[in-house]
Short mmCIF file of C-alpha atoms in Angstrom, two decimals:
data_model
loop_
_atom_site.label_atom_id
_atom_site.label_comp_id
_atom_site.label_asym_id
_atom_site.label_seq_id
_atom_site.Cartn_x
_atom_site.Cartn_y
_atom_site.Cartn_z
CA MET A 1 217.41 123.74 117.91
CA LYS A 2 216.82 120.81 120.51
CA ASN A 3 213.46 119.46 120.71
CA LEU A 4 212.64 116.92 123.39
CA VAL A 5 209.69 114.70 123.48
CA ILE A 6 208.43 113.79 126.90
CA ILE A 7 205.70 110.97 127.24
CA PRO A 8 204.36 110.73 130.95
CA ALA A 9 202.94 107.46 131.77
CA ARG A 10 201.72 106.54 135.25
CA GLY A 11 201.23 102.97 136.25
CA GLY A 12 198.26 103.75 138.49
CA SER A 13 195.81 104.47 135.63
CA LYS A 14 192.13 104.10 137.20
CA GLY A 15 189.63 104.25 134.33
CA ILE A 16 191.27 101.46 132.38
CA PRO A 17 193.73 99.61 134.68
CA ARG A 18 197.27 99.21 133.07
CA LYS A 19 196.19 100.93 129.87
CA ASN A 20 199.71 102.29 128.91
CA VAL A 21 200.91 98.69 128.28
CA ARG A 22 197.64 97.06 127.44
CA ILE A 23 197.80 95.87 123.79
CA ILE A 24 195.60 97.83 121.42
CA ALA A 25 195.57 96.84 117.63
CA GLY A 26 198.60 94.78 118.29
CA LYS A 27 200.96 97.09 120.17
CA PRO A 28 201.01 98.30 123.86
CA LEU A 29 199.06 101.67 123.88
CA ILE A 30 202.38 103.74 124.88
CA LYS A 31 204.23 102.30 121.87
CA TRP A 32 201.89 104.13 119.29
CA SER A 33 203.22 107.51 120.61
CA ILE A 34 206.75 106.49 121.08
CA GLU A 35 206.86 105.44 117.39
CA HIS A 36 205.25 108.74 116.24
CA ALA A 37 207.89 110.53 118.30
CA LEU A 38 210.62 108.48 116.93
CA ASP A 39 209.39 109.29 113.45
CA SER A 40 209.44 113.01 114.10
CA GLY A 41 212.56 115.27 114.02
CA ALA A 42 212.91 115.49 117.74
CA ASP A 43 216.45 114.72 118.94
CA ARG A 44 215.30 112.66 122.03
CA VAL A 45 212.15 110.79 123.06
CA LEU A 46 211.73 110.22 126.88
CA VAL A 47 209.19 108.34 128.75
CA SER A 48 208.65 109.62 132.51
CA THR A 49 207.05 106.78 134.40
CA ASP A 50 207.01 105.33 137.90
CA ASP A 51 206.42 101.85 136.73
CA ASP A 52 208.91 99.02 135.99
CA GLU A 53 206.72 97.39 133.38
CA ILE A 54 205.95 100.57 131.58
CA ALA A 55 209.71 101.55 131.65
CA GLU A 56 210.70 98.17 130.18
CA VAL A 57 208.11 98.44 127.30
CA ALA A 58 209.08 101.98 126.50
CA LEU A 59 212.82 100.93 126.37
CA LYS A 60 211.93 98.17 124.08
CA SER A 61 209.98 100.65 121.82
CA GLY A 62 212.86 102.82 121.50
CA ALA A 63 212.22 105.57 124.04
CA GLU A 64 214.59 106.71 126.83
CA VAL A 65 213.82 105.94 130.42
CA PRO A 66 216.71 107.52 132.35
CA PHE A 67 214.92 107.37 135.71
CA LEU A 68 211.87 106.31 137.47
CA ARG A 69 209.48 109.16 138.44
CA PRO A 70 209.32 109.73 142.24
CA SER A 71 206.32 108.56 143.96
CA ASN A 72 205.36 111.93 145.33
CA ILE A 73 204.62 113.09 141.76
CA SER A 74 203.11 110.04 140.49
CA GLY A 75 199.83 109.78 142.48
CA ASP A 76 196.23 110.49 141.24
CA LEU A 77 196.52 113.99 142.15
CA ALA A 78 199.94 114.91 140.37
CA THR A 79 199.95 117.05 137.31
CA THR A 80 201.44 116.54 133.99
CA GLU A 81 203.55 119.68 134.49
CA SER A 82 205.09 118.10 137.66
CA ALA A 83 206.26 115.23 135.50
CA LEU A 84 207.69 117.62 132.83
CA ILE A 85 209.50 119.78 135.15
CA HIS A 86 210.95 116.86 137.16
CA ALA A 87 212.30 115.31 133.92
CA LEU A 88 213.81 118.67 132.63
CA GLU A 89 215.48 119.29 136.16
CA TRP A 90 216.84 115.69 136.21
CA LEU A 91 218.42 116.03 132.73
CA GLU A 92 219.98 119.32 133.26
CA GLU A 93 221.43 118.16 136.64
CA ASN A 94 222.59 114.63 135.56
CA GLU A 95 223.34 115.18 131.87
CA ASN A 96 223.72 118.89 131.40
CA TYR A 97 221.03 118.59 128.68
CA VAL A 98 218.87 121.53 128.14
CA PRO A 99 216.42 121.44 125.20
CA ASP A 100 214.84 124.62 123.60
CA ASN A 101 211.41 123.25 123.08
CA VAL A 102 209.56 120.46 124.99
CA ILE A 103 206.89 118.40 123.16
CA LEU A 104 204.35 116.69 125.30
CA LEU A 105 202.69 113.67 123.81
CA GLN A 106 200.01 112.04 125.82
CA ALA A 107 200.01 108.11 125.40
CA THR A 108 196.11 108.19 125.63
CA SER A 109 196.11 109.82 122.25
CA PRO A 110 197.39 106.94 119.80
CA ILE A 111 196.22 108.38 116.52
CA ARG A 112 198.43 111.14 114.68
CA LYS A 113 198.96 111.58 111.07
CA LYS A 114 202.50 111.28 109.74
CA GLY A 115 204.42 114.31 110.30
CA ALA A 116 201.90 115.91 112.57
CA ILE A 117 204.53 116.54 115.51
CA ASP A 118 206.95 118.21 113.01
CA GLU A 119 204.16 120.44 111.68
CA ALA A 120 203.15 121.54 115.04
CA VAL A 121 206.66 122.50 116.08
CA SER A 122 207.12 124.30 112.65
CA GLN A 123 203.80 126.21 113.16
CA MET A 124 204.59 127.60 116.65
CA LEU A 125 207.98 128.83 115.40
CA GLU A 126 206.67 130.32 112.20
CA GLU A 127 203.83 132.05 114.08
CA GLY A 128 206.24 133.27 116.69
CA GLY A 129 204.46 131.51 119.41
CA ASP A 130 205.63 130.42 122.89
CA SER A 131 203.38 127.55 123.23
CA LEU A 132 201.07 125.49 121.17
CA LEU A 133 198.18 122.85 121.59
CA SER A 134 196.53 120.47 119.19
CA VAL A 135 192.90 120.94 118.50
CA SER A 136 190.12 119.62 116.60
CA SER A 137 187.41 121.78 114.86
CA PHE A 138 183.98 121.54 116.42
CA GLU A 139 181.16 122.17 114.02
CA HIS A 140 178.14 121.49 116.03
CA PHE A 141 175.91 123.99 117.97
CA LEU A 142 176.80 124.55 121.65
CA TRP A 143 174.17 125.40 124.41
CA ARG A 144 175.11 126.20 127.93
CA ASP A 145 173.45 126.96 131.31
CA LYS A 146 170.59 124.37 131.81
CA LYS A 147 168.56 126.86 133.84
CA LEU A 148 168.87 130.05 131.38
CA PRO A 149 169.91 128.08 128.20
CA ILE A 150 172.08 130.22 125.85
CA ALA A 151 173.15 129.04 122.37
CA SER A 152 176.51 129.67 120.64
CA TYR A 153 174.49 130.47 117.41
CA ASP A 154 171.56 132.43 116.25
CA PHE A 155 168.76 129.72 116.39
CA LYS A 156 166.29 132.06 114.74
CA SER A 157 168.50 131.82 111.66
CA ARG A 158 170.12 128.50 111.97
CA PRO A 159 173.19 128.14 109.66
CA ARG A 160 173.91 125.14 107.69
CA ARG A 161 177.19 123.41 108.89
CA GLN A 162 178.72 123.66 105.42
CA ASP A 163 178.09 127.37 105.28
CA LEU A 164 179.88 128.22 108.51
CA ASP A 165 182.69 130.76 108.10
CA PRO A 166 186.07 129.49 109.44
CA ASP A 167 185.79 132.45 112.02
CA GLN A 168 182.73 130.86 113.43
CA LEU A 169 184.27 127.55 114.09
CA SER A 170 185.07 126.51 117.71
CA PHE A 171 187.94 124.23 118.54
CA VAL A 172 188.46 121.49 121.03
CA GLU A 173 191.51 120.81 122.83
CA ASN A 174 192.15 117.12 121.94
CA GLY A 175 195.28 116.29 124.24
CA SER A 176 197.44 114.67 121.40
CA ILE A 177 200.29 117.30 121.03
CA TYR A 178 201.57 120.27 123.08
CA VAL A 179 204.77 122.25 122.32
CA THR A 180 206.37 124.72 124.64
CA LYS A 181 209.46 126.80 124.69
CA LEU A 182 211.58 125.66 127.77
CA ASN A 183 211.81 129.24 129.47
CA VAL A 184 207.92 129.49 129.15
CA LEU A 185 207.24 126.10 130.60
CA MET A 186 209.63 126.63 133.50
CA ALA A 187 208.53 130.34 134.10
CA ASN A 188 204.86 129.40 134.12
CA LYS A 189 205.05 125.88 135.47
CA ASN A 190 202.37 125.37 132.82
CA ARG A 191 202.48 123.60 129.30
CA LEU A 192 200.63 126.76 127.87
CA GLY A 193 201.74 130.33 128.32
CA GLY A 194 202.92 133.33 126.37
CA LYS A 195 201.57 133.55 122.80
CA ILE A 196 199.49 130.33 122.36
CA CYS A 197 199.01 128.77 118.95
CA LEU A 198 196.48 126.15 117.89
CA TYR A 199 197.38 123.24 115.57
CA VAL A 200 194.28 121.87 113.91
CA MET A 201 194.32 118.22 113.48
CA ASP A 202 192.24 115.97 111.33
CA ASP A 203 189.07 114.72 112.67
CA VAL A 204 190.26 111.13 113.26
CA SER A 205 193.04 112.30 115.47
CA LYS A 206 190.71 113.94 118.08
CA TYR A 207 190.15 110.54 120.09
CA GLU A 208 191.93 110.26 123.45
CA ILE A 209 191.41 107.04 125.60
CA ASP A 210 189.67 107.70 129.03
CA THR A 211 187.02 105.06 128.87
CA GLN A 212 186.48 101.45 127.47
CA LEU A 213 184.37 103.04 124.56
CA ASP A 214 187.24 105.36 123.79
CA TRP A 215 189.35 102.17 123.66
CA VAL A 216 187.13 100.27 121.26
CA ILE A 217 186.78 103.31 118.98
CA CYS A 218 190.60 103.96 118.94
CA GLU A 219 191.25 100.27 118.30
CA SER A 220 188.73 100.10 115.47
CA ILE A 221 190.52 103.17 113.72
CA LEU A 222 194.05 101.97 114.36
CA THR A 223 193.23 98.33 113.03
CA ALA A 224 191.62 99.85 109.86
CA VAL A 225 194.33 102.33 109.13
CA GLY A 226 197.49 100.61 110.36
CA SER A 227 200.90 102.37 109.42
CA GLY A 228 201.53 102.74 112.98
CA GLY A 229 198.60 105.10 113.51
CA LEU A 230 200.17 107.66 111.18
CA VAL A 231 197.10 108.38 109.31
#
């Protein structure tokens, strides 16, 4: 079974300029995810980018960068799926390479425990899934609709967090790992489809970098833990 990791990385990040190659805890941000992918059982690790500097860093980190992504799918409105589909079509057309499963890692999620990627793939296959996303458990109480507030729990009988039944837990999509069967991805033009599985990650892996505060938090964790972010 062929498992392909794709790490999309645009050069035009707005929230934190040049964040994919910015040094965090001693390494370029994208290198953390590349190292996690190389440590997994995936047979290929590819970075899809439109940026020469990101491509150079990715190559030096051990990833493949067989092309530069076209500008028409690299702008602010471009979807991650467009990058995935472009990479898959390029590989089939130019190398006759067709994977069974596509593993999407986002460079903005630099914290993953050792073995997490392989666990996610194995879980999807064992559960007979077509796609999988990583999530973090959410044990807090939710309210929605400011005008007519509605609670996600019975506030008249407020439960203690430690007494929550597993079936009462909610989960937050953390953006770290996605696994999709190739035929499902190409048919739906979406990373999720068919029977969807949830891979629950530990609490420390929930952080993804969108703001400067996220950066500070992740850098503190990576610096404290070390070991390539494999916690």
